[in-house]
Coordinates of C-alpha atoms and ligand atoms in Angstrom, one line a residue:
X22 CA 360.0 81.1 175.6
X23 CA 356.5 82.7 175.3
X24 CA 353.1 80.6 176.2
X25 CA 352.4 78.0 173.7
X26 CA 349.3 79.2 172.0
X27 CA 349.0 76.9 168.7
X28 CA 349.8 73.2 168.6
X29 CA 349.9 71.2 165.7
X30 CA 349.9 67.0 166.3
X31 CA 351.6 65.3 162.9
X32 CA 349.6 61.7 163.4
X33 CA 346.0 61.6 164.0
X34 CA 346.1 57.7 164.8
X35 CA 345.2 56.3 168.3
X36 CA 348.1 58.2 170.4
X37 CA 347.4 61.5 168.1
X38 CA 343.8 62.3 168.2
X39 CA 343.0 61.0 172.2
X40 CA 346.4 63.1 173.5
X41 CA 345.1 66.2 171.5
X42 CA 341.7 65.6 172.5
X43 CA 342.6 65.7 176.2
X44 CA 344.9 68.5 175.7
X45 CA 342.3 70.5 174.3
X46 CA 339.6 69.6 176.6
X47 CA 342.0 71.0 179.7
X48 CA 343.7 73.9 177.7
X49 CA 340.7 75.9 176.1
X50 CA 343.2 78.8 175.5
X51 CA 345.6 76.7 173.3
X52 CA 344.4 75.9 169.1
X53 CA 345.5 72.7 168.6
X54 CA 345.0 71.0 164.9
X55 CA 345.7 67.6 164.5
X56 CA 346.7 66.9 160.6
X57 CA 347.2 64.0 158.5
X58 CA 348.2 62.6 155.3
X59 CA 345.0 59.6 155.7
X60 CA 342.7 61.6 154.2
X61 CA 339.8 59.2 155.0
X62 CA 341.3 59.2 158.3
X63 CA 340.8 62.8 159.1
X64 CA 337.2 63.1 157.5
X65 CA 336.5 60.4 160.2
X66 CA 337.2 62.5 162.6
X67 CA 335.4 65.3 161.2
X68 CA 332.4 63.3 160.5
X69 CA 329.2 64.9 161.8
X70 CA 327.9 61.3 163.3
X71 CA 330.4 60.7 166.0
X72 CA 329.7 56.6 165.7
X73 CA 332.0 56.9 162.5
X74 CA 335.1 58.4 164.8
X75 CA 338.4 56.2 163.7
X76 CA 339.0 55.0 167.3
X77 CA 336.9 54.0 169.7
X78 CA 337.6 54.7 172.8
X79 CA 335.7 55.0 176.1
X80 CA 334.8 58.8 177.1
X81 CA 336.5 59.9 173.3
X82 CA 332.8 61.2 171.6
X83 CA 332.0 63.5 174.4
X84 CA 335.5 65.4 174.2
X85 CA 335.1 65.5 170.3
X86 CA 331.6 66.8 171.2
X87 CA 332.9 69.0 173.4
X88 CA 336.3 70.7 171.7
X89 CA 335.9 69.6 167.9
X90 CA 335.5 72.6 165.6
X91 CA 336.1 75.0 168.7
X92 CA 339.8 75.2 169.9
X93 CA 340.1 71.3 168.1
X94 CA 340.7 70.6 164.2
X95 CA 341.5 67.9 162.2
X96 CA 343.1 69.1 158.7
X97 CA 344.6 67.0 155.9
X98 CA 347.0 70.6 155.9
X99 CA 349.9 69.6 157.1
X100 CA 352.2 72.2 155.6
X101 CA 349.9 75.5 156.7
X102 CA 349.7 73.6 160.6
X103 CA 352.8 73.4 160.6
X104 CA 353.6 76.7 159.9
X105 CA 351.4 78.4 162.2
X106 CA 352.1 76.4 165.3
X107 CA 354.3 77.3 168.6
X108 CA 354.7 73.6 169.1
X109 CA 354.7 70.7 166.8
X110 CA 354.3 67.2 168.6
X111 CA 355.3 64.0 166.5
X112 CA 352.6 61.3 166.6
X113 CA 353.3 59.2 163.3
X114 CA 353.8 54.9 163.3
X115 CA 356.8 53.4 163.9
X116 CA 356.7 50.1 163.0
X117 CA 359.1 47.1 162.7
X118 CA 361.2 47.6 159.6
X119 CA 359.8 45.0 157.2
X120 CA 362.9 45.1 154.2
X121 CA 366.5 46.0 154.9
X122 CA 369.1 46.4 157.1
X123 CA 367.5 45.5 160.8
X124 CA 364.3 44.5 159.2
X125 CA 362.1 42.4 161.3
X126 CA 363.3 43.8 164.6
X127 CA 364.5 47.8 164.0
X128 CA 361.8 50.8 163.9
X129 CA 361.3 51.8 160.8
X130 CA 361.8 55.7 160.9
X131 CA 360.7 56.5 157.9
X132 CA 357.5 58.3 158.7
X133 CA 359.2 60.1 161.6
X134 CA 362.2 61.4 158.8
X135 CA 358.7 62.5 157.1
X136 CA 357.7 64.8 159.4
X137 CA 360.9 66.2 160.3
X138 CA 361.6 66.6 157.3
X139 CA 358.2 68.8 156.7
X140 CA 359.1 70.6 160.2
X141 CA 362.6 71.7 158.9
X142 CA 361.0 72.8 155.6
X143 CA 357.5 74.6 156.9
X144 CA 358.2 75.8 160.7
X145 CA 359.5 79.4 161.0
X146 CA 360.4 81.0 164.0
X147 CA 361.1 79.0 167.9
X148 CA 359.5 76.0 167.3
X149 CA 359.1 73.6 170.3
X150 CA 359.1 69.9 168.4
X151 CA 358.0 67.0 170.7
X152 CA 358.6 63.1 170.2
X153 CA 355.6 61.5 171.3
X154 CA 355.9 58.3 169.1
X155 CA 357.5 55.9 170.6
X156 CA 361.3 55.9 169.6
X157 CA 364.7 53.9 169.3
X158 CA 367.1 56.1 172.2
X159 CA 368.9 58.5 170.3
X160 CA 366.4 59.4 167.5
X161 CA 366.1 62.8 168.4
X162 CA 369.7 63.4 167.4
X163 CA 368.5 62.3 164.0
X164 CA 365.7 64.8 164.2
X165 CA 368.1 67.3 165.5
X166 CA 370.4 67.2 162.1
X167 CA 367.2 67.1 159.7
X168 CA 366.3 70.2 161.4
X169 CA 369.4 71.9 161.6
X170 CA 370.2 70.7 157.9
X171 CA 366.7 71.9 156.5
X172 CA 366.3 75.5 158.3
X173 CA 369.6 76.4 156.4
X174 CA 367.7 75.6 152.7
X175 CA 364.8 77.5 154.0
X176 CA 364.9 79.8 151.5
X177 CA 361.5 81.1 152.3
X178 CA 362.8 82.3 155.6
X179 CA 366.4 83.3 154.7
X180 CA 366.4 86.4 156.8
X181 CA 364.6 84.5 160.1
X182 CA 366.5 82.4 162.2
X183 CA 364.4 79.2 162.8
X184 CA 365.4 77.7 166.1
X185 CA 364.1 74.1 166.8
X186 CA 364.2 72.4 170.4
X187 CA 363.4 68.7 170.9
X188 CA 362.1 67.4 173.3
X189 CA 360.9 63.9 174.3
X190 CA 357.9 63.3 175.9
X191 CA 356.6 59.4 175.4
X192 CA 353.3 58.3 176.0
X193 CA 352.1 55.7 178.4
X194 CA 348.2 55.2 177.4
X195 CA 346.5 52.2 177.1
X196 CA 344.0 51.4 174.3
X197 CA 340.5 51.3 175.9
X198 CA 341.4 53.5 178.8
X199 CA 343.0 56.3 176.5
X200 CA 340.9 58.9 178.1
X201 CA 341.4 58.1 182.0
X202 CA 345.1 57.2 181.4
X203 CA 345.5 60.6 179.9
X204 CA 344.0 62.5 182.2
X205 CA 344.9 60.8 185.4
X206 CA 348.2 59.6 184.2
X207 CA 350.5 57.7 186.5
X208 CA 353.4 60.1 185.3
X209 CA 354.2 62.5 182.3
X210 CA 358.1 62.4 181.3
X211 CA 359.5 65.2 179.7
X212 CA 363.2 64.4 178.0
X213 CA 364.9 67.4 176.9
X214 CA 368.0 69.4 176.7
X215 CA 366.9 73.4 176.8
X216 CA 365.0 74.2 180.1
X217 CA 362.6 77.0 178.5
X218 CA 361.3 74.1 175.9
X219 CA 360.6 71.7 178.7
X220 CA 358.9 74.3 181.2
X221 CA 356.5 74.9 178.1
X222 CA 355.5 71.9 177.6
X223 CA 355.3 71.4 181.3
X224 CA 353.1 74.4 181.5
X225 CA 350.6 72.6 179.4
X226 CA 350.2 69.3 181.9
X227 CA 350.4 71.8 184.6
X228 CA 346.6 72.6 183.4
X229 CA 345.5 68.9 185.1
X230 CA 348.4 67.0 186.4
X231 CA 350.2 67.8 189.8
X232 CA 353.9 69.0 189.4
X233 CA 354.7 66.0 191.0
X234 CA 353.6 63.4 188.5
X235 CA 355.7 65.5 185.8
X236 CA 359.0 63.9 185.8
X237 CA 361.6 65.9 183.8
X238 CA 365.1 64.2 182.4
X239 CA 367.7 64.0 179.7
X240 CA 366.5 62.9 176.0
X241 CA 367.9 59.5 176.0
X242 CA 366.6 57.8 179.2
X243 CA 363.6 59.8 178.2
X244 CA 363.5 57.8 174.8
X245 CA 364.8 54.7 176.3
X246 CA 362.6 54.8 180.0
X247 CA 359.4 53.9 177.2
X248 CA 360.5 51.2 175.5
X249 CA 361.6 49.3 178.9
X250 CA 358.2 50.2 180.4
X251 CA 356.6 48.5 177.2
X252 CA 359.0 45.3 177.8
X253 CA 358.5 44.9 181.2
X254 CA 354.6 45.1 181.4
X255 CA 354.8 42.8 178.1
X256 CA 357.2 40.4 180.1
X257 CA 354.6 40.2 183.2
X258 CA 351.8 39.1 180.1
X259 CA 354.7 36.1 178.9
X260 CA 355.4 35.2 182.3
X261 CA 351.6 34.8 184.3
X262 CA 351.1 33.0 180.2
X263 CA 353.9 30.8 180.6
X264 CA 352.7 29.8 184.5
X265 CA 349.1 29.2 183.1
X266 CA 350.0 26.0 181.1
X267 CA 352.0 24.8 184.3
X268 CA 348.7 25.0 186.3
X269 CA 346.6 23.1 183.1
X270 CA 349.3 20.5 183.7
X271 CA 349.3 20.4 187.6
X272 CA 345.9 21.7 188.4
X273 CA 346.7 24.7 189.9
X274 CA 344.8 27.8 188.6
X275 CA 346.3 30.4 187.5
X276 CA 343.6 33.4 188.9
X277 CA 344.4 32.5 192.6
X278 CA 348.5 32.0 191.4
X279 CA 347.9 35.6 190.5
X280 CA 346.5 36.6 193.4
X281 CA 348.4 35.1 195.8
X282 CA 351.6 36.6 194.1
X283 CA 350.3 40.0 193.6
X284 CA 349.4 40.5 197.0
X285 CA 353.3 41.1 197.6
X286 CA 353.7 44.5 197.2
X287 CA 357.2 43.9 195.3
X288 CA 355.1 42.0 192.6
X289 CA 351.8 43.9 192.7
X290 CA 348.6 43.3 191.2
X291 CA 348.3 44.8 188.0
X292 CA 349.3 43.2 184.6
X293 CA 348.7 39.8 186.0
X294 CA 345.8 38.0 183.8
X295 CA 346.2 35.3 182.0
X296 CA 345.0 35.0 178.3
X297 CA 345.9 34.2 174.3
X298 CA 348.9 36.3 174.6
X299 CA 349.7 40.3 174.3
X300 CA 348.6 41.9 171.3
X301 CA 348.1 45.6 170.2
X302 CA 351.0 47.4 168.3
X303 CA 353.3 48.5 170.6
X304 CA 354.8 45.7 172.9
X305 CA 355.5 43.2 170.0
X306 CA 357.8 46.2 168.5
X307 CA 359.0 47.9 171.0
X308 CA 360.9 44.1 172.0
X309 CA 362.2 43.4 168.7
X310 CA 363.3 47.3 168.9
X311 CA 365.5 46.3 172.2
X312 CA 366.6 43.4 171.0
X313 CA 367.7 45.0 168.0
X314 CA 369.5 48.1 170.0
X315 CA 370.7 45.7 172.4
X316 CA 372.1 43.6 170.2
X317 CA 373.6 46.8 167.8
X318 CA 375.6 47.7 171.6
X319 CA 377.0 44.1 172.0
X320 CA 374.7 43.1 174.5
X321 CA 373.4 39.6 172.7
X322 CA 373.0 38.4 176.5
X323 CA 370.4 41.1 177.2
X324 CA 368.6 41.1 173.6
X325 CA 368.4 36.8 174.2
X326 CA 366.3 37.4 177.7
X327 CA 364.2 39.8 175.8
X328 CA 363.4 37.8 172.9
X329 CA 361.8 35.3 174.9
X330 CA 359.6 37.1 176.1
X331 CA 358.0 37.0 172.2
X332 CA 358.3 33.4 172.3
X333 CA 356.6 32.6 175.0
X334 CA 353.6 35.1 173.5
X335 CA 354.1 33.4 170.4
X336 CA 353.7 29.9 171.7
X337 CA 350.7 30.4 174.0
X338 CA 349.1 31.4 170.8
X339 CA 350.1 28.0 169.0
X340 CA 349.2 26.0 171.8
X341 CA 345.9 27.4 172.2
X342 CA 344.9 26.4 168.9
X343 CA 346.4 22.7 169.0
X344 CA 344.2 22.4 172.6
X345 CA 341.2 23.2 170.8
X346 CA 341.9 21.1 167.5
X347 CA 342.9 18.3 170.3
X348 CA 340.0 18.8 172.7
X349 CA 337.4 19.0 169.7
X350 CA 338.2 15.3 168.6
X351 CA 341.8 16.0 166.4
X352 CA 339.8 17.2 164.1
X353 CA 337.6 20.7 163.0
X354 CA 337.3 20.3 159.6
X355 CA 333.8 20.4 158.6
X356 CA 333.1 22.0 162.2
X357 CA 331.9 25.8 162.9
X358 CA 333.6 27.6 165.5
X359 CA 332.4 30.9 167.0
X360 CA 334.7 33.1 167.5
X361 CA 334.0 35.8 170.4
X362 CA 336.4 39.0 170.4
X363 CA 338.8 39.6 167.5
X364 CA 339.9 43.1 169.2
X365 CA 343.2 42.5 170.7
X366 CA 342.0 43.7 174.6
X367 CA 338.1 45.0 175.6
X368 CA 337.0 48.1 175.0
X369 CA 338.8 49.2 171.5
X370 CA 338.7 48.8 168.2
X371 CA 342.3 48.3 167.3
X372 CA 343.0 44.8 165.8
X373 CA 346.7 45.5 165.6
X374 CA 349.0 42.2 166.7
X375 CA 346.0 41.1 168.5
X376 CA 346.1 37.5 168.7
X377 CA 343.0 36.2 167.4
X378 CA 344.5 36.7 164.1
X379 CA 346.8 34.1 164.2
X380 CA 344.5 31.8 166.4
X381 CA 341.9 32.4 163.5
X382 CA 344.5 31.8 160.7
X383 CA 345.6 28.7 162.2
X384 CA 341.5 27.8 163.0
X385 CA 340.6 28.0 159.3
X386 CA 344.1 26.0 158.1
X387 CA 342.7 23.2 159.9
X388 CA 339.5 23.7 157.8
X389 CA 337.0 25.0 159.9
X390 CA 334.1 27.1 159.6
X391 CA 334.5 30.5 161.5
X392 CA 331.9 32.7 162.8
X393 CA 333.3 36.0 164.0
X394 CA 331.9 38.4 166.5
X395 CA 333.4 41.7 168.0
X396 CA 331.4 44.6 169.4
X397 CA 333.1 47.5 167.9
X398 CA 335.6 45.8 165.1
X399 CA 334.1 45.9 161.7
X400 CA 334.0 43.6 158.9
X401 CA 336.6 44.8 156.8
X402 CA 339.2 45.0 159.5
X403 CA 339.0 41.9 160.1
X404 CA 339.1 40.6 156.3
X405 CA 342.2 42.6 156.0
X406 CA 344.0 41.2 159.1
X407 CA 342.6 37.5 157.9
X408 CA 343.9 38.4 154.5
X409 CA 340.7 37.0 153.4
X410 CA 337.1 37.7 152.1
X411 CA 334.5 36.5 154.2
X412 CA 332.1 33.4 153.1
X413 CA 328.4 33.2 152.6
X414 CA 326.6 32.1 155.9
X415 CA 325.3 29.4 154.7
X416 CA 326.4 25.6 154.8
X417 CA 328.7 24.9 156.9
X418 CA 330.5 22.2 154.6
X419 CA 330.0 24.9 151.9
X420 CA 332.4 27.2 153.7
X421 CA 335.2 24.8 155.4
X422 CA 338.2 27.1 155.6
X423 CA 336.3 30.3 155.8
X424 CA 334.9 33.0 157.9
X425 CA 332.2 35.3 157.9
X426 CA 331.7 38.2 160.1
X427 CA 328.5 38.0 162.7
X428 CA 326.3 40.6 164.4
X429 CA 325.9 39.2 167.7
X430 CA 326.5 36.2 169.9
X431 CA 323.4 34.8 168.7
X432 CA 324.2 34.9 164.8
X433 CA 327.8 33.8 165.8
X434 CA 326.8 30.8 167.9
X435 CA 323.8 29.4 165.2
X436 CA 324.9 25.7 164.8
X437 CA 328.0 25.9 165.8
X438 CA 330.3 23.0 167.6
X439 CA 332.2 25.5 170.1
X440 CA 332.9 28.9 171.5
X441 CA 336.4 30.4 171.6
X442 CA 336.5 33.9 173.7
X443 CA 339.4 35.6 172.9
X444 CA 338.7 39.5 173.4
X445 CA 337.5 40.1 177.2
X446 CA 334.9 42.5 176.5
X447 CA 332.2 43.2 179.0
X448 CA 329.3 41.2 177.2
X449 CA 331.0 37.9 177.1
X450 CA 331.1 37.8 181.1
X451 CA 327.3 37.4 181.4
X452 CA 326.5 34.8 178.3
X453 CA 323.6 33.2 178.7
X454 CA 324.5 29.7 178.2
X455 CA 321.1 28.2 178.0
X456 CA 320.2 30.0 175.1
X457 CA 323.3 29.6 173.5
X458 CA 323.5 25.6 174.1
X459 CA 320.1 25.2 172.5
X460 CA 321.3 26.8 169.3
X461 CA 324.6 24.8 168.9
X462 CA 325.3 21.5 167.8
X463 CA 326.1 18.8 170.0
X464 CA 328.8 17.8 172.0
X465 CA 329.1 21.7 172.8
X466 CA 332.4 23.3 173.8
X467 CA 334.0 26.5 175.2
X468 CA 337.2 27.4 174.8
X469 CA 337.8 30.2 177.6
X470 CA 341.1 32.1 177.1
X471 CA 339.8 35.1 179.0
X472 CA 338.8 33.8 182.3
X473 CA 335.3 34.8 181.8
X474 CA 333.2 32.2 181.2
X475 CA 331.2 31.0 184.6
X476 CA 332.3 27.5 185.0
X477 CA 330.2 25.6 186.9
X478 CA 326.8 27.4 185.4
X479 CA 328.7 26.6 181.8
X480 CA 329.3 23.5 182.8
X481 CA 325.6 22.7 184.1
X482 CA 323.9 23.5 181.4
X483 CA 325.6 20.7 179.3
X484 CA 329.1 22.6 177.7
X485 CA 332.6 20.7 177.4
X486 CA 334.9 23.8 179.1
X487 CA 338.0 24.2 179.0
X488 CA 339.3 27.3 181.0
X489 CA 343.2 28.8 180.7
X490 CA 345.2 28.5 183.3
X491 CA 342.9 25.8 185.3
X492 CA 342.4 22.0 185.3
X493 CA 339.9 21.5 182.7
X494 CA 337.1 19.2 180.9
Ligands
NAD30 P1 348.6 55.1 164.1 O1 349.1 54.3 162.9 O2 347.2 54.9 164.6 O3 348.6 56.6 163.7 C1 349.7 57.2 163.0 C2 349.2 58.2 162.0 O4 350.3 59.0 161.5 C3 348.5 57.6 160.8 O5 347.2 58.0 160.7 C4 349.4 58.1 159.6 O6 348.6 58.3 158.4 C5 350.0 59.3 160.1 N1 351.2 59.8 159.4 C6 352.3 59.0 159.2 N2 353.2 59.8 158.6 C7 352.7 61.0 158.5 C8 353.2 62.3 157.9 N3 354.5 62.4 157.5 N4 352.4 63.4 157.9 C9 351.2 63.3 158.4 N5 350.6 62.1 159.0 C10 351.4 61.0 159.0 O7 349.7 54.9 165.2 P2 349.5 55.1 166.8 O8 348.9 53.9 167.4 O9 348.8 56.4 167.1 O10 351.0 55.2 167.3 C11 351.8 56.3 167.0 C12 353.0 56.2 167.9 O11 352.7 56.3 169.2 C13 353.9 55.0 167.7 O12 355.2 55.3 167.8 C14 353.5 54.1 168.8 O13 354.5 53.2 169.2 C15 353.2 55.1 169.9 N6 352.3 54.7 171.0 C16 351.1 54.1 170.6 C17 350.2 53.8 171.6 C18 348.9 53.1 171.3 O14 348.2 52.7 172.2 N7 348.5 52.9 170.1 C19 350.5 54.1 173.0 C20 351.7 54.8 173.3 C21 352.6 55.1 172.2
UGA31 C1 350.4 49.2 176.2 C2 350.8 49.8 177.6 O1 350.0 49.3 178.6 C3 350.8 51.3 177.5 O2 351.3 51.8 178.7 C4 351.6 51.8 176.3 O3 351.5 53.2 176.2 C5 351.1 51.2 175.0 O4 351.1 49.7 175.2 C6 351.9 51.5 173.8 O5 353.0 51.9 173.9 O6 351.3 51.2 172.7 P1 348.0 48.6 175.1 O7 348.8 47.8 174.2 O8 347.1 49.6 174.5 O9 349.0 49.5 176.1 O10 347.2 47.7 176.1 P2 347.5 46.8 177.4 O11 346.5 47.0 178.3 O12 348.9 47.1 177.8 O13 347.4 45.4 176.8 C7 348.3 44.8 175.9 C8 348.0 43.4 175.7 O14 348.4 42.6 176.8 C9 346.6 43.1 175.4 O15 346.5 42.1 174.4 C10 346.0 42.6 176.7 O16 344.9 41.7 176.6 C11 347.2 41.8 177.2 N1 347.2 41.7 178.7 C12 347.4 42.8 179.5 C13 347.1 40.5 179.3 O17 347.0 39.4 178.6 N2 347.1 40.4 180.7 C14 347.3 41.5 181.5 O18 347.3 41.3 182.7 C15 347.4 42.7 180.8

């Protein structure tokens, strides 16, 4: 197999443009265009003002900066990217199925049949294809025959023998730390069945990752070894959630649960906070996805433990809301709530799953007033998640069972009766709870699903808080 030289990335979404990025940034010899059918999407990334990027992402602008327009593009051509490159990686959604057979919990694949599909009918030549969506195991036996089936119709290339090896080759970064997880990752797992496709792609990592992180295997555990990673990080999140309603209930708190447990070496530290529940777009899926497969094999034992781990993320969601309908009287109708973080983690943009939506939703059911802040999500994102247009700020009793989209703390907290932190960004750490009291209403509440909020200063300057995970007001 001859050095890769030209890589095109199907997908320019929030795995798509940071991986390419990165690549490009270590591998100034290789071309790499990133193409998409979101036209918008892709003129984003091309924008001139790099505050109008599609993702945000620490440490993403100055590699766009850097590699954009040089040995990086972003192209709407899909079919002339295609055709030119050495190496074609995968990036597309795959979300649940939402209509028929296996909807609810299965992938739906249509967007990766897509792109195979455009692989078999534009690639010519060896063409390295790598799966870097995440994937039900066995899909690249799917790919495989869509390949095979559609290099014979190639009409175009009747005389050339196109030749197509798969490989898998998941990824494991992190929204918000995209850029560090991607260059100092913990691992990179290559899944393949011809040796000469996966030392290629292995040659690329090889320009920043030490041969020992590269881990190489067959296809399916490949496939499979990312969908377990997702469910067992997700099922730390359910299981420190389900233990911080046991310390509410027996005053215990949950931060010094956590770190008394994760000083074990078997447990370890990481993934151990507390909060409103996983979001993003990955771990919700990827369950339902072993459920689904586990339950396809037989296994209704195995997809039952699993599925619980969704439950639990969707009751700590329910019973955050009820607490702060309880706490606030039984009742916020005719009451404004500001609501700080609608991102579904710090530090990104993506509102996917993220679980202000249905802690908002259920908010403005019980008839209250919202008043929604996030640093980098933007107004519309926000109506579309809420499937809602936003109110006027004005009246509060004029917009019972509304929302509208604030600026800044300030704006968010003007008049209202509480405070509900549910992103963990950086800002909410330091409020400054004087200022804020004297613009609320009184009795004044916080609602701290986070673990940010300083309790005792909070509590000092006059504020009802209640804290997950600790005894409280
Ligand atoms: P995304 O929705 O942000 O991006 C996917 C992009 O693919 C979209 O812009 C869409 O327009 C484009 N697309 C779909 N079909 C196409 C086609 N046939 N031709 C050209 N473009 C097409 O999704 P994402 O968050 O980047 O996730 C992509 C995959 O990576 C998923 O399988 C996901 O599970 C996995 N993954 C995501 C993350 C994450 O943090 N978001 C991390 C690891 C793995
Ligand atoms: C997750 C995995 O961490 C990545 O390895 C994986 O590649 C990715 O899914 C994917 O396949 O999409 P991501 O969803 O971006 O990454 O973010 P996480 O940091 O894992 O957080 C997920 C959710 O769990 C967030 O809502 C976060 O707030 C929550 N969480 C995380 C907690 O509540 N507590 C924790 O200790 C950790």
């Amino acid at each position: 197999m001859k050095p890769i030289k030209k890589i095109c990335c199907i997908g320019a979404g929030y795995v798509g443009g940071p991986t390419m990025s990165v690549i490009a940034d270590r591998c100034p010899h290789i071309l790499i265009n990133v193409v998409d059918t979101n036209k918008s999407r892709i003129e984003e990334w091309n924008d001139s003002n790099l505050e109008n990027l599609p993702i945000y992402e620490p440490g993403l602008k100055q590699i766009i900066k850097r590699c954009r327009n040089k040995n990086l593009f972003f192209s709407v051509n899909v079919q002339k990217h295609i055709h030119e490159a050495d190496m074609i990686f995968i990036s597309v959604n795959t979300p649940t199925k939402t209509k028929g057979i296996g909807a609810g919990q299965a992938s739906d694949l249509k967007w990766i049949e897509a792109s195979a599909r455009q692989i078999g009918k534009y690639a010519t030549g060896k063409t390295i294809v790598v799966e870097k969506s995440t994937l039900p195991v066995k899909t690249a036996e799917t790919i495989k025959k869509i390949l095979s089936s559609s290099s014979k119709l190639n009409k175009e290339n009747a005389n050339e023998l196109n030749e197509f090896f798969i490989l898998s080759n998941p990824e494991f970064l992190a929204e918000g730390t995209a850029i560090n997880d991607l260059e100092n990752p913990d691992r990179v797992l290559i899944g393949g069945e011809d040796k000469s496709a996966i030392e290629a792609l292995k040659e690329i990592y090889l320009n920043w990752v030490k041969e020992d992180k590269i881990l190489t295997t067959d296809i399916w555990s490949s496939e499979l070894s990312k969908l377990i990673a997702n469910a067992f990080l997700a099922q730390r999140v359910s299981s420190i959630n389900s233990i911080s309603a046991l310390c509410e209930s027996t005053q215990a708190n949950i931060n010094e649960v956590a770190k008394a447990i994760g000083m074990d070496k078997r447990i370890g530290k990481f993934f151990l906070k507390a909060g409103p529940g996983f979001g993003g777009s990955c771990f919700k899926k990827d369950i339902l996805n072993l459920v689904y497969i586990s339950n396809h094999f037989g296994l209704s034992e195995v997809a039952n433990y699993w599925e619980k781990v969704i439950e639990i993320n969707d009751w700590q969601k329910k019973r955050i809301t009820k607490l702060i309908v309880e706490k606030m009287f039984g009742n916020v109708s005719g009451k404004k709530i500001a609501i700080l973080g609608f991102a579904f983690k710090s530090n990104t943009n993506d509102t996917r799953e993220s679980p202000a939506i249905s802690i908002c939703k259920d908010l403005i059911e019980e008839g209250s007033y919202l008043s929604i802040f996030d640093p980098k999500v933007k107004i519309d994102k926000i109506k579309s998640e809420l499937e809602m247009s936003p109110g006027k700020n004005e009246s509060i009793q004029n917009n019972l069972g509304k929302w509208d989209y604030a600026n800044s703390i300030d704006e968010a907290v003007q008049r209202s009766d509480s405070i509900v932190v549910l992103s963990d960004w950086e800002e909410f750490y330091n409020l400054d709870y004087e200022g804020i009291i004297n613009k609320m209403r009184q009795p004044s509440w916080i609602f701290d699903t986070r673990n940010v909020v300083n309790i005792n200063i909070a509590k000092k300057t006059g504020f009802n808080v209640w804290s997950l995970g600790s005894a409280n007001l």
